[in-house]
mmCIF file of C-alpha atoms and ligand atoms in Angstrom:
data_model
loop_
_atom_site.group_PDB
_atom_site.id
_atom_site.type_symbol
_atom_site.label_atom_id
_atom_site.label_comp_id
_atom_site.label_asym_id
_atom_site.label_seq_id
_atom_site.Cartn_x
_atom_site.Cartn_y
_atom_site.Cartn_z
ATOM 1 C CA UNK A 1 -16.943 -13.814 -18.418
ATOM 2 C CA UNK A 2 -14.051 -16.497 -17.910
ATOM 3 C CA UNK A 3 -11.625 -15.664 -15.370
ATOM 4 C CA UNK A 4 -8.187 -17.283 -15.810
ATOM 5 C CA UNK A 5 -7.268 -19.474 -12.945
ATOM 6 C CA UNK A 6 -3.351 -19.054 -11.390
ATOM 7 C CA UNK A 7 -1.968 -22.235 -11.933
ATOM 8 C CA UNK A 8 -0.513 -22.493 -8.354
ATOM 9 C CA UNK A 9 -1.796 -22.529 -4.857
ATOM 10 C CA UNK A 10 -0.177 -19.322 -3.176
ATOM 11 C CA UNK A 11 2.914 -17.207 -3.046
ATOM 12 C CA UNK A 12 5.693 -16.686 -1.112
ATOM 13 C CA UNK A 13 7.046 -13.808 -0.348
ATOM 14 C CA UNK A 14 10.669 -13.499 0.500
ATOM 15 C CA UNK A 15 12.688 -10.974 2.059
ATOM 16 C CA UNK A 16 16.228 -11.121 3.163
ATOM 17 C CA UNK A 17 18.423 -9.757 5.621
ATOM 18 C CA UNK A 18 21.058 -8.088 3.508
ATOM 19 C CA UNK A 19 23.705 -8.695 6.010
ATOM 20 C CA UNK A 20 23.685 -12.381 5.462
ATOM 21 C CA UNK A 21 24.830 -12.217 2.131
ATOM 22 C CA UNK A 22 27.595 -10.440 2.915
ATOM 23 C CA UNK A 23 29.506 -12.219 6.063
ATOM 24 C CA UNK A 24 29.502 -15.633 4.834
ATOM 25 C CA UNK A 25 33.453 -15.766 4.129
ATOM 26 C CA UNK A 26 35.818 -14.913 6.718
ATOM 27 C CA UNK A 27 38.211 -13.130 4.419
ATOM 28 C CA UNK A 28 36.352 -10.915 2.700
ATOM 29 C CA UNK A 29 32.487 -9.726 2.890
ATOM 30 C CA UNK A 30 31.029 -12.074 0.015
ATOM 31 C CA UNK A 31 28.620 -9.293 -1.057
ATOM 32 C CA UNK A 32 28.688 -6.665 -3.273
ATOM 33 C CA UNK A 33 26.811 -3.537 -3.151
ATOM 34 C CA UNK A 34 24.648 -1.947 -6.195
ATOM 35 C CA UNK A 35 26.239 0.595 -8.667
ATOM 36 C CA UNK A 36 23.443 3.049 -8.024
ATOM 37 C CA UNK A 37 22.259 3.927 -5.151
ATOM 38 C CA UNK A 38 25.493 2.704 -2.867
ATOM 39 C CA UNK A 39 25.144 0.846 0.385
ATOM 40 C CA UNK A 40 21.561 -0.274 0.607
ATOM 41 C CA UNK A 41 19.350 0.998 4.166
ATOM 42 C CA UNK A 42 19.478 -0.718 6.931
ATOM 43 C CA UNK A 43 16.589 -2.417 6.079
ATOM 44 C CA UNK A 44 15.295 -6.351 4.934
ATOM 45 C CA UNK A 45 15.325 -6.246 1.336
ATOM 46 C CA UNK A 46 13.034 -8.220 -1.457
ATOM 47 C CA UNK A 47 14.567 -11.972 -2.529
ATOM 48 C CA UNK A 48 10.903 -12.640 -4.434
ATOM 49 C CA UNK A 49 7.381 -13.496 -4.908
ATOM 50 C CA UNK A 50 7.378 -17.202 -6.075
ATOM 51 C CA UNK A 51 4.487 -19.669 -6.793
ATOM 52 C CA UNK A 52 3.858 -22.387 -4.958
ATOM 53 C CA UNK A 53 2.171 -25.330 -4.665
ATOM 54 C CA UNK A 54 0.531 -26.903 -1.620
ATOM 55 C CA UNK A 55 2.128 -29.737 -1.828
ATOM 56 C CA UNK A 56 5.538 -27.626 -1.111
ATOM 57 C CA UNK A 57 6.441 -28.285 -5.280
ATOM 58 C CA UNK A 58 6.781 -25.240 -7.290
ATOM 59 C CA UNK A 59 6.204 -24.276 -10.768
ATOM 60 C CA UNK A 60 9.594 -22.507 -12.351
ATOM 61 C CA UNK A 61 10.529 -21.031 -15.750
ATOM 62 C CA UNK A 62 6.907 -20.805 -16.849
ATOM 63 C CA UNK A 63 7.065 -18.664 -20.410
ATOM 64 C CA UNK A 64 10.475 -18.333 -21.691
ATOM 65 C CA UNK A 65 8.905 -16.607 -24.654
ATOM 66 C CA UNK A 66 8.389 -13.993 -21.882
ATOM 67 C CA UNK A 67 11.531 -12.652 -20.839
ATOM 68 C CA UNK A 68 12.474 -9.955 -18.776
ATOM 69 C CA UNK A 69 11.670 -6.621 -20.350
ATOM 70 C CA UNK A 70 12.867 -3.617 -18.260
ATOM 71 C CA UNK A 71 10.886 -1.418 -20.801
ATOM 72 C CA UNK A 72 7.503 -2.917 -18.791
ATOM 73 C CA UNK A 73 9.020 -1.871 -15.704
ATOM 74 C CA UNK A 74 10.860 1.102 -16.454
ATOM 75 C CA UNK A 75 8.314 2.954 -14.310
ATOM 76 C CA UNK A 76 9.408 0.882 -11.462
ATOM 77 C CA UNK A 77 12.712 0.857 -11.478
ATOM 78 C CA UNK A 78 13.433 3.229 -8.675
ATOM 79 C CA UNK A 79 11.774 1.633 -6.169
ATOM 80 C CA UNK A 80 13.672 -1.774 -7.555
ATOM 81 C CA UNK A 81 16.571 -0.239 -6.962
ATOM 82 C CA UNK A 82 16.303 0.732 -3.384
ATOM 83 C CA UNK A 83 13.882 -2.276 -2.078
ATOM 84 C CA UNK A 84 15.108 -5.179 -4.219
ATOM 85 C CA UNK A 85 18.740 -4.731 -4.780
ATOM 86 C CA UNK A 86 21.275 -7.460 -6.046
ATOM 87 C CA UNK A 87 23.971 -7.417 -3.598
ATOM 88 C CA UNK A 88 25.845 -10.193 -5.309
ATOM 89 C CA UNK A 89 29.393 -9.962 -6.260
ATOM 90 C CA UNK A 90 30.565 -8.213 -8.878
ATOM 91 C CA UNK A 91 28.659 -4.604 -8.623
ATOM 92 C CA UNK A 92 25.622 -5.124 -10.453
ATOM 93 C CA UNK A 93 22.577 -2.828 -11.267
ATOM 94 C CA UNK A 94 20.091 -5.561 -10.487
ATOM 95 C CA UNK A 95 18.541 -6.316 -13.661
ATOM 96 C CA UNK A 96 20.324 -9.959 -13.743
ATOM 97 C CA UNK A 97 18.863 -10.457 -10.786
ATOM 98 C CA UNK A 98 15.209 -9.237 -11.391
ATOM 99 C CA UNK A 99 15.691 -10.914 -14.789
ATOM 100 C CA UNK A 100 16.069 -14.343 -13.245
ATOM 101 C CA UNK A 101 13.528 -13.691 -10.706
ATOM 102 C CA UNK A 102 11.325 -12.856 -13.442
ATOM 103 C CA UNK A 103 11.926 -15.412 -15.550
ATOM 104 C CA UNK A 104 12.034 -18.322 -13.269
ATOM 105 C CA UNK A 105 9.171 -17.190 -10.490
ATOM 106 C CA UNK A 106 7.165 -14.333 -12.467
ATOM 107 C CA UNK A 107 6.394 -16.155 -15.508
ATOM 108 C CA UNK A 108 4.500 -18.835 -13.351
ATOM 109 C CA UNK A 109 1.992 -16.267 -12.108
ATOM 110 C CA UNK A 110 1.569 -14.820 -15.435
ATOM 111 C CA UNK A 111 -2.020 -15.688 -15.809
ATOM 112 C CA UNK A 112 -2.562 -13.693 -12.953
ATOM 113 C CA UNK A 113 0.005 -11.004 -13.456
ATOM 114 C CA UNK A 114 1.881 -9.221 -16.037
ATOM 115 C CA UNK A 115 5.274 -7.967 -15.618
ATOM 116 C CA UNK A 116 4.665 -4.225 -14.312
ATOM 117 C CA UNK A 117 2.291 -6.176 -12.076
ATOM 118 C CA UNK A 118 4.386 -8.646 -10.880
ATOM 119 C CA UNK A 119 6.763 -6.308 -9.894
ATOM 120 C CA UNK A 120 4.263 -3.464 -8.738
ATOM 121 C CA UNK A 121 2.993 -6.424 -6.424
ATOM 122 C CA UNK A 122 5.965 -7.610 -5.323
ATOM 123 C CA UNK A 123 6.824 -3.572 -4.075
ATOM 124 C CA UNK A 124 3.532 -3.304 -2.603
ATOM 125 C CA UNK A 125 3.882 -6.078 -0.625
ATOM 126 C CA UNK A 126 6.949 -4.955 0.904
ATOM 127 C CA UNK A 127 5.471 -1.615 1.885
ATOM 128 C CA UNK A 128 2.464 -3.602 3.743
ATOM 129 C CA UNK A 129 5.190 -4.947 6.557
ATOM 130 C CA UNK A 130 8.033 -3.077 8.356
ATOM 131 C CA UNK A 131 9.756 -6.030 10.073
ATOM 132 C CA UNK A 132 12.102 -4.159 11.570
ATOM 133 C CA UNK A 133 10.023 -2.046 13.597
ATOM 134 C CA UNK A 134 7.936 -5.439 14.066
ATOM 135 C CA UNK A 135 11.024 -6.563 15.551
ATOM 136 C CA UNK A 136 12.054 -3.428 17.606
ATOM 137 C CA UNK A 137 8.977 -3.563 19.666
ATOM 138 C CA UNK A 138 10.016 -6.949 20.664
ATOM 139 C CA UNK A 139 13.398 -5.540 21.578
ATOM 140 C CA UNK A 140 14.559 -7.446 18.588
ATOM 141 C CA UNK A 141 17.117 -4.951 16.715
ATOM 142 C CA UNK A 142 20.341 -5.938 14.517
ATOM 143 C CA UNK A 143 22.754 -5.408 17.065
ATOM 144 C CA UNK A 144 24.914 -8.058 16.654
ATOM 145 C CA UNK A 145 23.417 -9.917 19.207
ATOM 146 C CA UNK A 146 21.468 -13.595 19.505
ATOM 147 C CA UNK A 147 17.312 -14.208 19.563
ATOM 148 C CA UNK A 148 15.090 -17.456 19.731
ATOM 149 C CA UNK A 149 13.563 -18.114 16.818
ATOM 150 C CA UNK A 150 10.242 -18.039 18.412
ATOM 151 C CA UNK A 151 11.011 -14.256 19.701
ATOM 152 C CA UNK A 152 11.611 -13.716 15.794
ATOM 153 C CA UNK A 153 8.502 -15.344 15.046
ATOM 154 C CA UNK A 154 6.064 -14.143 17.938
ATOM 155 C CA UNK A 155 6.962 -10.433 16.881
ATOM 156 C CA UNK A 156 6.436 -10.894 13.276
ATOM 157 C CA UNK A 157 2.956 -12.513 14.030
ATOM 158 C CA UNK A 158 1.820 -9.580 16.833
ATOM 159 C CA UNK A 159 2.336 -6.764 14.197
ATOM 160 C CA UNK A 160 1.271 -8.545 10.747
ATOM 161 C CA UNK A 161 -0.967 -10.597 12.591
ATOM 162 C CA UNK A 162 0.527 -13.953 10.341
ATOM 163 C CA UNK A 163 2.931 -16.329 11.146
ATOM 164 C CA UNK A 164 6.327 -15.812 8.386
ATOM 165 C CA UNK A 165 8.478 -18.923 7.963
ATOM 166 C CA UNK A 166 12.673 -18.050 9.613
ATOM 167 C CA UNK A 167 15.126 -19.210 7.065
ATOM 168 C CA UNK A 168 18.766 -19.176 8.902
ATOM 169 C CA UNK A 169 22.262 -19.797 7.674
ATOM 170 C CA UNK A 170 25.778 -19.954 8.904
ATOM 171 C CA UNK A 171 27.954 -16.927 9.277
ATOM 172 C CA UNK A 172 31.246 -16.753 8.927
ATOM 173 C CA UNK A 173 32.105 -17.915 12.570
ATOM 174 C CA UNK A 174 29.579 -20.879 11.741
ATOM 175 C CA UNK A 175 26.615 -19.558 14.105
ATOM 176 C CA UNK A 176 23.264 -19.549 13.029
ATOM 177 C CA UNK A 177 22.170 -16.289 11.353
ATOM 178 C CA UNK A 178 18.252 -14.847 10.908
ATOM 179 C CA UNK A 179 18.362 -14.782 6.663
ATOM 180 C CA UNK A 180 15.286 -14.782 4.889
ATOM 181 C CA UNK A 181 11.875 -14.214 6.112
ATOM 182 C CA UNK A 182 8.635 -16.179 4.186
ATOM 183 C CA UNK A 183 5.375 -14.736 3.870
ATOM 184 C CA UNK A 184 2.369 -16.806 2.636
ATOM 185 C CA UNK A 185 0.198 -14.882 -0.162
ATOM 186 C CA UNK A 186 -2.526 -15.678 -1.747
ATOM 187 C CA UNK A 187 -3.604 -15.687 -5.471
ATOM 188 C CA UNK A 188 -5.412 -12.046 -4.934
ATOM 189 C CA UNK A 189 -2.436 -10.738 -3.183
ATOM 190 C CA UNK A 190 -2.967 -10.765 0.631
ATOM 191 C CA UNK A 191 -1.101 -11.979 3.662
ATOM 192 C CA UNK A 192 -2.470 -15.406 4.705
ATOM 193 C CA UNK A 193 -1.558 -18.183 7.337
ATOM 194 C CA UNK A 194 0.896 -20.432 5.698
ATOM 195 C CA UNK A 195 -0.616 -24.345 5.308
ATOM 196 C CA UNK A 196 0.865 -25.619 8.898
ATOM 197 C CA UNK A 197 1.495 -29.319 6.725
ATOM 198 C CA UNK A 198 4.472 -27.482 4.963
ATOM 199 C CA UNK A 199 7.156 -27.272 6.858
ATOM 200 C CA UNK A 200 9.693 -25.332 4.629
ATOM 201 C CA UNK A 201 13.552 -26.329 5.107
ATOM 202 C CA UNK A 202 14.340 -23.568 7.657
ATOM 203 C CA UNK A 203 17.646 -24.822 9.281
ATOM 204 C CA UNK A 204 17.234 -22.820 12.157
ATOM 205 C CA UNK A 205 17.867 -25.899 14.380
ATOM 206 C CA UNK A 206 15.619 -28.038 15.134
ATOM 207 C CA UNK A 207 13.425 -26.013 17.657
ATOM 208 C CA UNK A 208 12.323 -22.631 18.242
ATOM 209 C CA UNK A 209 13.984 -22.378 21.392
ATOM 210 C CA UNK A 210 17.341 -21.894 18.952
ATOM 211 C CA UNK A 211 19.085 -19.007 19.357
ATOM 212 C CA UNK A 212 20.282 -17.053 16.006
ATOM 213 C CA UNK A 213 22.128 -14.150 15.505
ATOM 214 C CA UNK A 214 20.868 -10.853 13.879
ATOM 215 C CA UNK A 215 23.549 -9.265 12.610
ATOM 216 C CA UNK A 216 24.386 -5.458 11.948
ATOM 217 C CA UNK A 217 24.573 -4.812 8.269
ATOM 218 C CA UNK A 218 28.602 -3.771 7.417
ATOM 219 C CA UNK A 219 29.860 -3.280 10.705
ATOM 220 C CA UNK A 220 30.473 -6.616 11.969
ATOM 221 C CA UNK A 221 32.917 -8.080 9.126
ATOM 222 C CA UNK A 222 34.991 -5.711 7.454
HETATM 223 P P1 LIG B 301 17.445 -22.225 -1.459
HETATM 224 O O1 LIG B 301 18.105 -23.491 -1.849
HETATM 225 O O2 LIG B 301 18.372 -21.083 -1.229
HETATM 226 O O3 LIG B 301 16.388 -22.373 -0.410
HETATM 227 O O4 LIG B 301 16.604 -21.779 -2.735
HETATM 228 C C1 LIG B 301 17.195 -21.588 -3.979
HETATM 229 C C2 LIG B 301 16.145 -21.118 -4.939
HETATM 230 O O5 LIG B 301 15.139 -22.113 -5.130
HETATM 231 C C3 LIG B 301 15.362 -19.900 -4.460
HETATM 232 O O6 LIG B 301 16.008 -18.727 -4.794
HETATM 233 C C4 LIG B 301 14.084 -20.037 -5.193
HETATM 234 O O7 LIG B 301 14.227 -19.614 -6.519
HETATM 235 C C5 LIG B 301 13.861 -21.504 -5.196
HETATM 236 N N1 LIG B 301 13.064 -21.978 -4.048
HETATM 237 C C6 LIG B 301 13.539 -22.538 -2.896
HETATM 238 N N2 LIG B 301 12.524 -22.904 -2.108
HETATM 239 C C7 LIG B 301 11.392 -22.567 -2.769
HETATM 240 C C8 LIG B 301 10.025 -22.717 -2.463
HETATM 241 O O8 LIG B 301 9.608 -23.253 -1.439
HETATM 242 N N3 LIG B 301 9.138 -22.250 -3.386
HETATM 243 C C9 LIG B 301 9.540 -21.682 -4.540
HETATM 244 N N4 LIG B 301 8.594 -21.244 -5.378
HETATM 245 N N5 LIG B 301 10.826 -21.540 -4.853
HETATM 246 C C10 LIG B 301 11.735 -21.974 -3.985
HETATM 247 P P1 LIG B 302 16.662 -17.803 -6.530
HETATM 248 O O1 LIG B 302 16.844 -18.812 -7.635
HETATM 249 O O2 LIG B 302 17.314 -18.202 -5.282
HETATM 250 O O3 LIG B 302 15.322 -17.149 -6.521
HETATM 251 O O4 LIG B 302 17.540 -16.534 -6.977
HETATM 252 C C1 LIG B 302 18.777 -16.282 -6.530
HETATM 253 C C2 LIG B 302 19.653 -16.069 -7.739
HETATM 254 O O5 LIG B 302 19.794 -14.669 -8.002
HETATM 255 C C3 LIG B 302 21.011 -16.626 -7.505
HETATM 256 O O6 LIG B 302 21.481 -17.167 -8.716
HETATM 257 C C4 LIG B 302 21.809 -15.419 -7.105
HETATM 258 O O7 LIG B 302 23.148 -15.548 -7.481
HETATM 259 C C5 LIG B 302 21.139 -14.296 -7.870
HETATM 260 N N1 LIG B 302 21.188 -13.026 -7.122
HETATM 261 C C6 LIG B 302 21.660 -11.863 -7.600
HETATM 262 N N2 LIG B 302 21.564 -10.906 -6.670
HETATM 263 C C7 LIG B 302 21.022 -11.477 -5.575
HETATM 264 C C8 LIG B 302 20.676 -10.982 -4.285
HETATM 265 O O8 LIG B 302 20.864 -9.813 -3.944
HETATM 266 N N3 LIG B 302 20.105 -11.850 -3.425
HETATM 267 C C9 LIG B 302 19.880 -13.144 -3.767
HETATM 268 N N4 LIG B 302 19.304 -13.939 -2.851
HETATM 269 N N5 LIG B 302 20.211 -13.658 -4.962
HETATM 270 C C10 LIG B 302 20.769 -12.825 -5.870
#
């Protein structure tokens, strides 16, 4: 039997804090939220799972005789819907945005998995790690207030027991905000140590001693 090899090294595995798409313009909150299902939970929600390469290069827009079918997923929508929501401007049902993920990440891991496994993956990766209560029993809540990055990333690692890559970005006042969280994943779909040699653009300063807000989600910025 031939087994078809993924033509990438590993995964990651993004989520985002959904709060820091929406303060990013002082005049009005630059997200939107979903036409079903309303404000999203207070909760990190799914960016993507996207090949990678070691060498930090990444494969993108694999098959575009493969596009996004929502008939393959239709099973999976629901869970789509509340874990992986498009919260970008105007009020969208997400399919745009699982469409492009799809299309430019998901078609690069095709030889390892369809598109109701792609996304089935992708959910079932999220409901391995609750980062917020990771967080909480650090005393790390979205409060509004400030946290080193290494707090961030010391709390992740004691209750997933890997070390996640902090992405950061500017609010609105111009501080440093906690945005995305990276996971490493490998080709059969478990957590692994990211390869120390790549260093993904973070900007969360340029130590771990940096402080960066986490946010409430809505009631900072109104
Ligand atoms: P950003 O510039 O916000 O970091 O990334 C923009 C887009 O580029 C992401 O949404 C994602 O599609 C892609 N991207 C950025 N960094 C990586 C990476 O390290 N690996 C992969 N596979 N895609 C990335
Ligand atoms: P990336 O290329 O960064 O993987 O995908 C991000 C693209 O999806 C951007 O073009 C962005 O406008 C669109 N998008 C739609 N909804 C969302 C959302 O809720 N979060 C993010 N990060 N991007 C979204």
């Amino acid at each position: 039997i031939m087994l078809q090899c993924a033509s990438f090294d590993f995964y990651y595995f993004v989520l985002t804090w959904p709060e820091s798409l929406c303060n990013l313009d002082p005049n009005k909150r630059s997200c939107c939220y979903p036409t079903k299902g309303g404000k999203p939970a207070t909760d990190f929600i799914i960016h993507g799972l996207w090949p990678n390469f070691n060498n930090g290069s990444f494969p993108k827009y694999c098959d575009p005789k493969n596009p996004y079918d929502k008939n393959q997923v239709a099973d999976l929508i629901g869970s789509m819907e509340k874990y992986w929501p498009s919260m970008s401007c105007p009020s969208n049902d997400g399919s745009k945005f699982w469409s492009h993920e799809w299309n430019k990440h998901g078609t690069c891991s095709k030889s390892v998995l369809n598109q109701h496994n792609y996304f089935l993956t992708t959910l079932n990766l999220r409901m391995k790690v609750d980062i917020l209560s990771a967080l909480k029993s650090a005393g790390i809540e979205p409060n509004g207030e400030s946290y080193t990055v290494k707090a961030v990333e010391n709390a992740i690692t004691r209750a997933i027991g890997v070390t996640p890559k902090i992405k950061c970005r500017p609010d609105n006042w111009q501080q440093l905000q906690l945005y995305e969280i990276y996971f490493c994943v490998n080709t059969t779909n478990h957590f692994v140590p990211c390869n120390p040699s790549l260093d993904h653009q973070a900007n969360c300063g340029s130590d771990t001693d940096q402080n960066i807000y986490f946010h409430k989600f809505d009631s900072d910025f109104s």
